[in-house]
Coordinates of C-alpha atoms and ligand atoms in Angstrom, one line a residue:
M1 CA -43.2 69.2 -29.4
E2 CA -46.5 67.7 -30.1
Y3 CA -47.4 66.8 -33.5
S4 CA -50.7 68.4 -34.4
G5 CA -51.1 68.3 -38.3
P6 CA -53.1 65.9 -40.1
T7 CA -53.2 62.2 -39.1
S8 CA -55.7 60.5 -41.8
L9 CA -55.6 59.4 -45.2
Y10 CA -56.8 62.0 -47.7
I11 CA -58.9 60.4 -50.3
D12 CA -61.6 62.1 -52.6
G13 CA -61.4 65.1 -50.6
D14 CA -62.0 63.4 -47.2
W15 CA -59.9 62.8 -44.3
V16 CA -60.5 59.1 -43.5
D17 CA -58.8 56.4 -41.4
A18 CA -57.4 53.3 -43.2
E19 CA -60.1 50.7 -43.8
S20 CA -58.2 48.1 -41.8
G21 CA -57.6 50.6 -38.9
E22 CA -53.9 50.1 -39.0
T23 CA -51.6 53.3 -38.1
I24 CA -48.0 53.9 -38.7
E25 CA -45.8 55.4 -35.5
T26 CA -43.1 57.5 -36.6
F27 CA -40.2 58.6 -34.3
D28 CA -37.8 61.4 -34.2
P29 CA -34.6 60.4 -35.2
A30 CA -32.7 63.1 -33.1
T31 CA -34.6 62.1 -29.8
E32 CA -35.6 58.7 -30.7
E33 CA -38.9 59.5 -29.3
R34 CA -42.4 58.7 -30.6
Y35 CA -43.4 61.9 -32.5
A36 CA -46.8 61.0 -34.4
T37 CA -49.2 58.3 -35.4
V38 CA -50.9 58.3 -38.9
A39 CA -53.3 56.1 -40.8
C40 CA -51.5 53.2 -42.6
A41 CA -53.1 52.5 -45.9
D42 CA -53.1 49.1 -47.6
E43 CA -54.5 47.7 -50.9
T44 CA -58.1 48.4 -50.3
D45 CA -57.4 52.2 -49.4
V46 CA -54.8 52.6 -52.6
D47 CA -57.9 51.2 -54.7
A48 CA -60.2 53.8 -53.1
A49 CA -57.7 56.6 -53.8
V50 CA -57.3 55.2 -57.5
E51 CA -60.8 55.2 -58.2
A52 CA -61.2 58.8 -56.9
A53 CA -58.5 59.7 -58.9
K54 CA -59.8 58.0 -61.8
S55 CA -63.3 59.9 -61.6
A56 CA -61.8 63.3 -61.0
A57 CA -59.5 62.9 -64.2
A58 CA -62.2 61.4 -66.5
R59 CA -63.2 63.1 -69.7
G60 CA -66.0 65.5 -69.0
S61 CA -64.8 65.8 -65.4
E62 CA -64.6 69.5 -63.7
W63 CA -60.6 69.2 -63.8
R64 CA -60.6 67.9 -67.2
T65 CA -62.5 70.6 -68.6
M66 CA -61.2 73.4 -66.4
D67 CA -60.0 76.4 -68.3
P68 CA -56.2 75.9 -68.4
S69 CA -55.5 79.4 -66.8
T70 CA -57.9 78.6 -64.1
R71 CA -56.0 75.5 -63.4
G72 CA -52.9 77.5 -63.2
E73 CA -54.5 79.7 -60.5
R74 CA -55.2 76.6 -58.4
L75 CA -51.7 75.6 -58.6
R76 CA -50.7 78.9 -57.6
A77 CA -53.1 79.0 -54.8
M78 CA -51.7 75.6 -53.8
A79 CA -48.1 77.3 -53.7
D80 CA -49.6 80.2 -51.8
A81 CA -51.3 77.7 -49.0
I82 CA -47.8 75.8 -48.7
A83 CA -45.8 78.9 -48.3
A84 CA -48.4 80.2 -45.6
R85 CA -47.4 76.9 -43.7
K86 CA -43.8 76.9 -44.4
D87 CA -42.7 77.0 -40.7
E88 CA -45.1 74.5 -39.7
I89 CA -44.2 71.9 -42.5
S90 CA -40.4 72.6 -42.1
L91 CA -40.9 71.7 -38.3
V92 CA -42.9 68.6 -39.1
E93 CA -40.1 67.6 -41.6
S94 CA -37.5 68.2 -39.2
H95 CA -39.1 65.8 -36.5
D96 CA -40.0 63.2 -39.0
N97 CA -36.7 62.9 -40.8
G98 CA -34.0 64.6 -38.7
K99 CA -33.0 67.3 -40.9
T100 CA -32.1 70.7 -39.6
P101 CA -35.0 73.5 -39.8
F102 CA -32.7 75.3 -42.4
E103 CA -32.6 72.2 -44.6
A104 CA -36.2 71.5 -44.1
G105 CA -37.1 75.1 -45.2
M106 CA -35.3 74.8 -48.3
E107 CA -37.2 71.7 -49.1
V108 CA -40.6 73.5 -48.7
Q109 CA -39.4 76.6 -50.7
M110 CA -38.3 74.3 -53.5
V111 CA -42.0 72.9 -53.6
V112 CA -43.4 76.6 -53.5
D113 CA -41.3 77.6 -56.4
T114 CA -42.1 74.3 -58.1
F115 CA -45.7 75.0 -58.0
R116 CA -45.4 78.5 -59.0
Y117 CA -43.2 77.5 -62.1
Y118 CA -45.6 74.6 -63.1
A119 CA -48.6 77.0 -62.5
G120 CA -47.4 79.1 -65.6
W121 CA -47.1 76.0 -67.7
T122 CA -50.9 75.1 -67.7
D123 CA -52.0 77.2 -70.6
K124 CA -48.8 76.7 -72.6
V125 CA -48.9 73.0 -73.4
T126 CA -49.3 73.0 -77.2
G127 CA -49.5 70.5 -80.2
E128 CA -48.0 70.8 -83.5
Y129 CA -49.2 71.0 -87.1
N130 CA -47.7 68.0 -89.3
A131 CA -47.0 68.7 -93.1
V132 CA -48.4 65.4 -94.7
P133 CA -49.2 64.7 -98.5
G134 CA -52.5 65.3 -100.1
D135 CA -55.6 67.2 -99.1
R136 CA -55.0 66.5 -95.4
V137 CA -54.9 68.6 -92.3
N138 CA -52.9 66.5 -89.7
F139 CA -52.1 67.7 -86.2
T140 CA -50.9 66.3 -83.0
T141 CA -52.2 67.4 -79.5
R142 CA -50.9 66.4 -75.9
E143 CA -53.6 65.1 -73.6
P144 CA -53.3 64.3 -69.7
L145 CA -52.5 60.6 -68.9
G146 CA -55.1 60.4 -66.3
V147 CA -54.4 59.0 -62.9
T148 CA -50.7 59.3 -61.9
G149 CA -48.9 57.4 -59.0
H150 CA -46.2 59.1 -57.0
I151 CA -43.9 56.7 -54.6
V152 CA -41.8 59.0 -52.4
P153 CA -38.6 58.0 -50.3
W154 CA -37.7 59.3 -46.8
N155 CA -34.9 61.4 -47.4
Y156 CA -36.7 65.0 -49.1
P157 CA -40.4 63.6 -48.5
F158 CA -42.1 66.9 -49.0
Q159 CA -39.9 68.1 -51.9
L160 CA -39.5 65.0 -54.0
A161 CA -43.6 64.4 -53.8
G162 CA -44.1 68.0 -54.9
R163 CA -41.5 67.6 -57.7
S164 CA -43.9 65.2 -59.7
I165 CA -47.3 66.4 -58.4
A166 CA -46.8 69.7 -59.4
P167 CA -46.3 68.9 -63.2
A168 CA -48.8 66.1 -63.1
L169 CA -51.6 68.4 -62.2
A170 CA -50.4 71.2 -64.5
C171 CA -51.0 68.9 -67.3
G172 CA -54.6 68.0 -66.0
N173 CA -53.8 64.7 -64.5
T174 CA -54.8 63.7 -61.0
A175 CA -52.5 62.2 -58.3
V176 CA -52.1 59.5 -55.8
V177 CA -49.2 60.0 -53.5
K178 CA -47.6 57.4 -51.4
P179 CA -45.0 58.6 -48.9
S180 CA -42.5 56.5 -47.3
S181 CA -43.9 55.0 -44.0
Q182 CA -40.6 56.3 -42.4
T183 CA -41.8 59.8 -43.0
P184 CA -45.4 59.9 -43.9
L185 CA -46.3 63.2 -42.3
S186 CA -45.5 66.1 -44.5
A187 CA -47.1 64.6 -47.7
L188 CA -50.5 64.9 -46.1
Y189 CA -50.0 68.7 -46.3
Y190 CA -50.7 68.4 -49.9
G191 CA -54.1 67.3 -48.9
I192 CA -54.7 70.7 -46.8
A193 CA -53.0 72.8 -49.9
A194 CA -55.4 71.0 -52.4
E195 CA -58.4 71.8 -50.2
E196 CA -57.4 75.3 -49.6
A197 CA -56.8 75.9 -53.4
G198 CA -60.0 74.6 -53.9
L199 CA -59.2 71.7 -56.2
P200 CA -62.0 69.3 -57.2
E201 CA -62.5 66.2 -54.8
G202 CA -59.9 63.4 -56.0
V203 CA -57.5 65.4 -57.9
V204 CA -55.1 64.8 -55.2
N205 CA -54.9 61.9 -52.8
V206 CA -52.4 61.0 -50.0
V207 CA -51.8 57.6 -48.7
P208 CA -49.2 56.9 -46.5
G209 CA -48.5 53.1 -46.2
S210 CA -45.9 50.4 -46.3
G211 CA -44.0 50.0 -49.7
S212 CA -44.9 46.2 -49.9
K213 CA -48.5 47.0 -49.5
A214 CA -49.5 50.5 -50.6
G215 CA -46.7 51.1 -52.9
S216 CA -46.7 48.0 -54.6
A217 CA -50.7 48.2 -55.0
L218 CA -50.3 51.5 -56.7
A219 CA -47.6 50.5 -58.8
S220 CA -49.5 47.6 -60.1
H221 CA -52.8 49.2 -60.4
P222 CA -54.2 49.0 -63.8
D223 CA -56.1 52.1 -63.5
V224 CA -52.7 54.0 -62.9
E225 CA -51.3 55.4 -66.2
H226 CA -47.9 56.6 -64.9
V227 CA -45.8 56.0 -62.0
T228 CA -43.2 58.5 -60.6
F229 CA -40.9 56.5 -58.3
T230 CA -38.2 58.1 -56.4
G231 CA -36.1 55.6 -54.3
S232 CA -33.2 52.9 -54.5
T233 CA -32.3 51.3 -57.7
E234 CA -33.5 47.8 -56.0
I235 CA -37.1 48.8 -55.6
G236 CA -37.1 50.9 -58.6
K237 CA -36.6 47.6 -60.7
R238 CA -39.5 46.1 -59.0
V239 CA -41.9 49.1 -59.5
M240 CA -40.7 49.1 -63.1
A241 CA -41.7 45.4 -63.4
D242 CA -45.0 45.8 -61.6
A243 CA -45.8 48.8 -63.8
A244 CA -44.9 46.8 -66.8
E245 CA -47.9 44.1 -65.8
N246 CA -50.2 47.0 -67.2
V247 CA -47.8 48.5 -69.7
T248 CA -47.9 51.6 -67.4
G249 CA -45.1 54.3 -68.0
V250 CA -42.8 55.2 -65.4
T251 CA -40.0 57.9 -64.3
L252 CA -37.6 56.5 -61.9
E253 CA -35.3 58.7 -59.8
L254 CA -33.0 56.5 -58.1
G255 CA -29.6 56.2 -56.6
G256 CA -26.2 57.7 -57.2
K257 CA -22.4 57.9 -56.5
G258 CA -21.7 61.3 -57.7
P259 CA -18.1 62.5 -58.4
H260 CA -16.6 65.7 -57.9
V261 CA -13.5 66.1 -60.3
V262 CA -11.2 68.8 -58.9
F263 CA -8.4 69.6 -61.2
P264 CA -5.3 71.7 -59.9
D265 CA -6.2 75.0 -61.5
A266 CA -9.5 75.1 -59.3
D267 CA -10.3 77.6 -56.5
L268 CA -9.6 75.0 -53.8
D269 CA -11.6 76.9 -51.1
A270 CA -14.9 77.1 -53.3
A271 CA -14.1 73.6 -54.1
A272 CA -13.8 72.5 -50.3
K273 CA -17.0 74.5 -49.5
G274 CA -18.9 72.7 -52.3
V275 CA -17.6 69.2 -51.7
H276 CA -18.4 69.6 -48.0
Y277 CA -22.0 70.9 -48.5
G278 CA -22.5 68.2 -51.5
I279 CA -21.8 65.3 -48.8
F280 CA -22.7 66.6 -45.5
M281 CA -26.1 68.4 -46.2
N282 CA -29.1 66.3 -45.4
A283 CA -26.4 64.1 -43.3
G284 CA -25.5 62.8 -47.0
Q285 CA -28.8 61.2 -47.5
M286 CA -29.1 62.5 -51.0
C287 CA -29.3 60.7 -54.3
W288 CA -27.3 63.2 -55.8
A289 CA -24.6 63.2 -52.8
G290 CA -21.0 64.1 -54.2
S291 CA -19.7 60.9 -52.3
R292 CA -16.8 60.3 -54.6
L293 CA -14.1 63.2 -54.4
L294 CA -11.8 62.6 -57.3
V295 CA -8.9 65.2 -57.0
H296 CA -5.6 65.8 -58.9
E297 CA -2.7 64.3 -56.8
D298 CA -0.8 67.7 -56.8
V299 CA -3.7 69.4 -54.9
A300 CA -5.2 66.4 -52.9
D301 CA -3.5 66.8 -49.5
E302 CA -4.2 70.8 -49.5
L303 CA -7.9 70.0 -50.4
V304 CA -8.4 67.2 -48.2
E305 CA -7.0 69.3 -45.4
K306 CA -9.4 72.1 -46.0
I307 CA -12.5 69.7 -46.1
V308 CA -11.6 68.0 -43.1
Q309 CA -11.4 71.5 -41.2
R310 CA -15.1 72.3 -42.4
A311 CA -16.2 68.7 -41.4
E312 CA -14.6 68.8 -37.8
A313 CA -16.2 72.5 -37.4
T314 CA -19.7 71.1 -38.4
P315 CA -22.1 71.4 -35.6
L316 CA -24.4 68.3 -35.3
G317 CA -28.0 69.3 -34.1
S318 CA -31.4 68.1 -34.2
G319 CA -34.6 69.4 -35.9
I320 CA -35.0 71.7 -32.7
D321 CA -31.2 72.4 -32.1
D322 CA -30.9 76.1 -33.8
D323 CA -27.1 75.9 -34.6
G324 CA -27.2 72.4 -35.8
R325 CA -25.7 72.3 -39.2
M326 CA -25.8 68.6 -39.8
G327 CA -28.8 66.3 -38.6
P328 CA -28.8 62.7 -37.6
V329 CA -29.5 60.0 -40.1
V330 CA -33.2 58.5 -40.3
S331 CA -33.0 55.7 -38.2
E332 CA -30.9 53.2 -36.1
D333 CA -31.0 50.5 -38.8
H334 CA -29.7 53.1 -41.4
M335 CA -26.9 54.5 -38.9
E336 CA -25.7 51.0 -38.5
D337 CA -25.6 50.3 -42.3
V338 CA -23.7 53.5 -42.7
L339 CA -21.1 52.7 -39.9
E340 CA -20.9 49.4 -41.6
Y341 CA -19.8 50.7 -44.8
I342 CA -17.1 52.9 -42.9
T343 CA -15.6 49.7 -41.4
I344 CA -15.6 47.9 -44.7
G345 CA -14.0 50.8 -46.2
V346 CA -11.1 50.6 -43.5
E347 CA -10.9 46.8 -44.0
E348 CA -10.4 47.3 -47.9
G349 CA -7.6 49.7 -47.1
A350 CA -9.1 53.4 -46.7
T351 CA -8.0 55.8 -44.0
V352 CA -10.0 57.5 -42.0
A353 CA -9.2 61.3 -42.3
C354 CA -12.0 62.4 -39.9
G355 CA -14.9 61.4 -38.2
G356 CA -15.6 57.5 -38.7
G357 CA -18.2 57.0 -35.8
V358 CA -21.1 58.3 -33.9
D359 CA -21.2 61.7 -31.9
E360 CA -20.5 60.2 -28.3
E361 CA -21.5 63.2 -26.7
K362 CA -25.2 63.3 -27.9
D363 CA -27.5 61.3 -25.2
A364 CA -29.8 60.2 -28.0
G365 CA -30.3 60.3 -31.8
Y366 CA -28.6 58.6 -34.8
F367 CA -25.9 61.2 -35.2
V368 CA -23.0 59.9 -37.6
E369 CA -19.9 61.9 -37.5
P370 CA -19.1 63.9 -41.0
T371 CA -16.6 61.2 -42.6
V372 CA -14.0 61.6 -45.0
L373 CA -12.0 58.3 -46.1
T374 CA -8.7 58.9 -48.0
D375 CA -6.6 56.0 -49.7
V376 CA -9.7 54.9 -51.6
T377 CA -9.4 53.4 -55.0
N378 CA -12.4 53.2 -57.3
D379 CA -12.9 49.5 -56.9
M380 CA -13.5 49.4 -53.3
T381 CA -16.9 49.0 -51.7
V382 CA -16.9 52.6 -50.6
A383 CA -16.6 53.9 -54.1
R384 CA -19.1 51.7 -55.9
E385 CA -21.9 51.3 -53.6
E386 CA -24.4 54.2 -52.5
I387 CA -23.8 54.7 -48.8
F388 CA -26.5 57.3 -48.3
G389 CA -24.9 58.8 -45.3
P390 CA -22.3 61.5 -44.3
V391 CA -19.3 59.7 -45.9
L392 CA -16.8 61.1 -48.5
S393 CA -14.5 58.7 -50.5
V394 CA -11.2 60.5 -51.8
I395 CA -9.5 59.0 -54.9
E396 CA -6.4 60.5 -56.4
F397 CA -5.9 60.9 -60.2
S398 CA -2.9 62.2 -62.3
D399 CA -4.5 63.6 -65.5
Q400 CA -7.7 64.5 -67.4
E401 CA -8.1 61.2 -69.1
E402 CA -7.8 59.2 -66.0
A403 CA -10.4 61.8 -64.3
I404 CA -13.1 61.0 -66.7
E405 CA -12.5 57.1 -66.8
L406 CA -12.9 57.1 -62.9
A407 CA -15.6 59.5 -62.9
N408 CA -17.7 57.2 -65.4
D409 CA -16.7 54.0 -63.9
S410 CA -19.7 53.6 -61.7
P411 CA -23.0 51.9 -62.0
Y412 CA -24.7 55.3 -61.5
G413 CA -25.0 58.4 -63.4
L414 CA -26.9 61.1 -61.6
L415 CA -25.1 64.2 -60.9
A416 CA -21.1 65.0 -61.3
G417 CA -19.2 68.2 -60.4
I418 CA -16.5 69.7 -62.0
W419 CA -13.9 72.4 -60.3
T420 CA -11.4 74.1 -62.6
Q421 CA -10.9 77.8 -63.8
G422 CA -10.2 76.5 -67.2
L423 CA -13.2 77.2 -69.6
S424 CA -11.9 74.5 -72.2
R425 CA -11.3 71.9 -69.8
A426 CA -14.9 72.5 -68.2
H427 CA -16.4 71.8 -71.3
Q428 CA -14.3 68.8 -72.6
V429 CA -14.9 67.1 -69.4
A430 CA -18.7 68.0 -69.1
D431 CA -19.2 66.5 -72.5
A432 CA -17.2 63.4 -71.9
L433 CA -19.3 62.7 -68.6
D434 CA -21.9 59.8 -68.7
Y435 CA -24.1 61.7 -66.2
G436 CA -27.9 63.3 -66.5
M437 CA -26.4 66.3 -64.8
V438 CA -23.1 68.1 -64.5
S439 CA -22.3 71.2 -62.3
V440 CA -19.2 73.2 -62.9
N441 CA -17.5 75.2 -59.8
E442 CA -21.0 74.7 -57.6
Y443 CA -22.7 71.7 -55.9
P444 CA -25.2 70.5 -55.9
V445 CA -27.8 72.6 -57.8
T446 CA -30.9 72.4 -59.5
F447 CA -33.9 74.6 -60.4
P448 CA -37.6 73.7 -60.9
Q449 CA -37.1 75.0 -64.8
T450 CA -34.1 72.3 -65.2
P451 CA -34.3 68.8 -66.2
F452 CA -33.5 66.3 -63.2
G453 CA -32.5 62.8 -63.6
G454 CA -29.7 60.1 -64.5
T455 CA -28.2 57.6 -66.6
K456 CA -27.5 53.9 -66.1
Q457 CA -28.8 52.7 -62.8
S458 CA -29.8 56.2 -61.6
G459 CA -33.0 56.3 -63.3
H460 CA -35.2 56.6 -66.3
G461 CA -36.8 59.5 -67.7
R462 CA -36.5 63.2 -66.4
E463 CA -38.3 65.4 -63.6
Q464 CA -38.5 69.1 -63.5
G465 CA -38.5 71.6 -66.4
E466 CA -40.3 71.0 -69.8
E467 CA -39.3 67.4 -69.4
A468 CA -41.8 66.7 -66.8
I469 CA -44.5 68.1 -69.4
R470 CA -43.6 65.5 -71.8
E471 CA -43.6 62.8 -68.9
F472 CA -47.2 63.8 -67.8
T473 CA -48.8 64.0 -71.2
Q474 CA -49.2 61.7 -74.3
A475 CA -49.3 62.7 -78.1
K476 CA -52.5 62.1 -79.8
N477 CA -52.1 62.6 -83.6
I478 CA -55.5 63.7 -85.7
N479 CA -55.7 63.2 -89.3
L480 CA -58.6 65.0 -91.4
N481 CA -59.2 64.1 -95.1
I482 CA -60.7 67.3 -96.2
Ligands
NAD501 P1 -36.7 52.8 -51.0 O1 -36.7 52.3 -52.4 O2 -36.8 51.7 -49.8 O3 -38.1 53.2 -50.9 C1 -38.7 54.4 -51.6 C2 -40.6 54.2 -51.6 O4 -40.7 53.3 -52.3 C3 -40.9 54.3 -50.2 O5 -42.2 55.2 -50.3 C4 -41.4 52.9 -50.1 O6 -42.1 52.6 -49.0 C5 -41.8 52.5 -51.4 N1 -41.6 50.9 -51.9 C6 -40.6 50.0 -51.1 N2 -41.1 48.8 -51.6 C7 -42.0 49.1 -52.6 C8 -42.7 48.2 -53.6 N3 -42.2 46.9 -53.6 N4 -43.4 48.6 -54.4 C9 -43.8 49.9 -54.6 N5 -43.2 50.8 -53.8 C10 -42.2 50.2 -52.9 O7 -35.7 54.0 -50.9 P2 -35.7 54.9 -49.6 O8 -34.6 54.2 -48.7 O9 -36.9 55.5 -49.0 O10 -34.8 56.1 -50.1 C11 -33.5 56.3 -50.4 C12 -33.1 55.9 -51.9 O11 -33.8 56.8 -52.7 C13 -31.9 56.0 -52.2 O12 -31.2 55.0 -53.1 C14 -31.7 57.5 -53.0 O13 -30.5 57.4 -53.7 C15 -32.9 57.4 -53.7 N6 -33.2 58.7 -54.2 C16 -33.1 59.3 -55.5 C17 -33.6 60.6 -55.8 C18 -33.4 60.8 -57.1 O14 -34.2 61.7 -57.6 N7 -32.8 60.0 -58.0 C19 -34.1 61.4 -54.8 C20 -34.1 61.0 -53.6 C21 -33.7 59.6 -53.1

């Protein structure tokens, strides 16, 4: 189907071509056919977007002085505008990224929920009174930061942009959004939603472009007061270094190598369902994928058999295929990378319990089979590195202490899963895991109102919930000698 959505940059309330005239072509990973051509921003366009956002965020501007409850109404109107286009945006996301329409629909719904949640926050950002000695009144207010940059990856292009735009706007900041050049389309709908919700010009700006030009220009811009970066750990470090040049704050949401820890007292059917979903949803291209299955040796064979049955019964299908439950990976290069990891896994001693290659029945598209690797040890490459594809590595353990040690022995620390019927065990293990998020008997799960983020090389700072309100405001202390 032809793409009929926006194809220009959205800067200062206008739809404009890139100053250089450059464009990006996007391809449908399910058909390998060209899907859309959109404007490609570089440093000049990012400068223009930041300038517009700076002027819209200035003291005295319409956005800065707006009654906070009115700002909340604007955010709610953005949620409504997005909800009204849910089917359209989902289809665009399916074609651009390859995910199934069901998965894309969940992404769009999460954004709607996130905007509604933060719409309720706009008039609830409060300060505090401080008890200081002497005849003084001392209090702390929380102010917006100003211009915020949002650099977004290709795996959840719409949701991950909205996850940080919504709280940034709720706190009275303005936003410049740089989607991935591999999936630039859905983020442009934030321009449409901002227009329909009557946001002042310059409050939301969207500049698709390459990471090396547009992304780096945004991260290193002296007028950007905060950068939310979601992407690989490698680029996250570079963004942090660029932002440090201007002492700009960062929130970094990076990679993961999530463990499931399955104990013998677990409901194995529920665990098989959760483990399957947690690694094969979005074709495994998830920061919080449960890509390491740590399972007690007494139940390992039984659980692996249940997961393999589910994996082999998962229909692969494109964004327009109604019965597809797992889509293709995002590009040919990425497919080659995932297959290379499987080869390395086997060379290092893993056994392919199912999958291991591409779907030979498909004429086109980058469909990697849902793959389960057994006989994995935690020092193998497939257990240490983020594969970012539909590949599960199974590692056995013999007691709780060993399970905790294996789970924590990773450079990453995003989401960990625990499967047990034992209440004490669930609490003990949750407490012992060095992860930003832990989920018991369900995987993966998050809500707009709960903090999202990781320890170690999985990131810095937290998104969602009240945590994001703190990330997008700064304290100002005011002292009065009375
Ligand atoms: P990536 O790091 O290659 O790119 C992410 C974004 O950064 C893109 O918009 C890209 O254009 C931009 N970029 C590239 N180079 C840049 C530079 N020098 N300066 C500024 N920006 C630059 O990541 P990806 O391949 O798009 O996404 C996959 C990665 O994202 C995985 O590692 C995954 O774990 C991670 N991720 C993390 C979360 C989370 O919440 N923790 C969520 C989703 C994805």
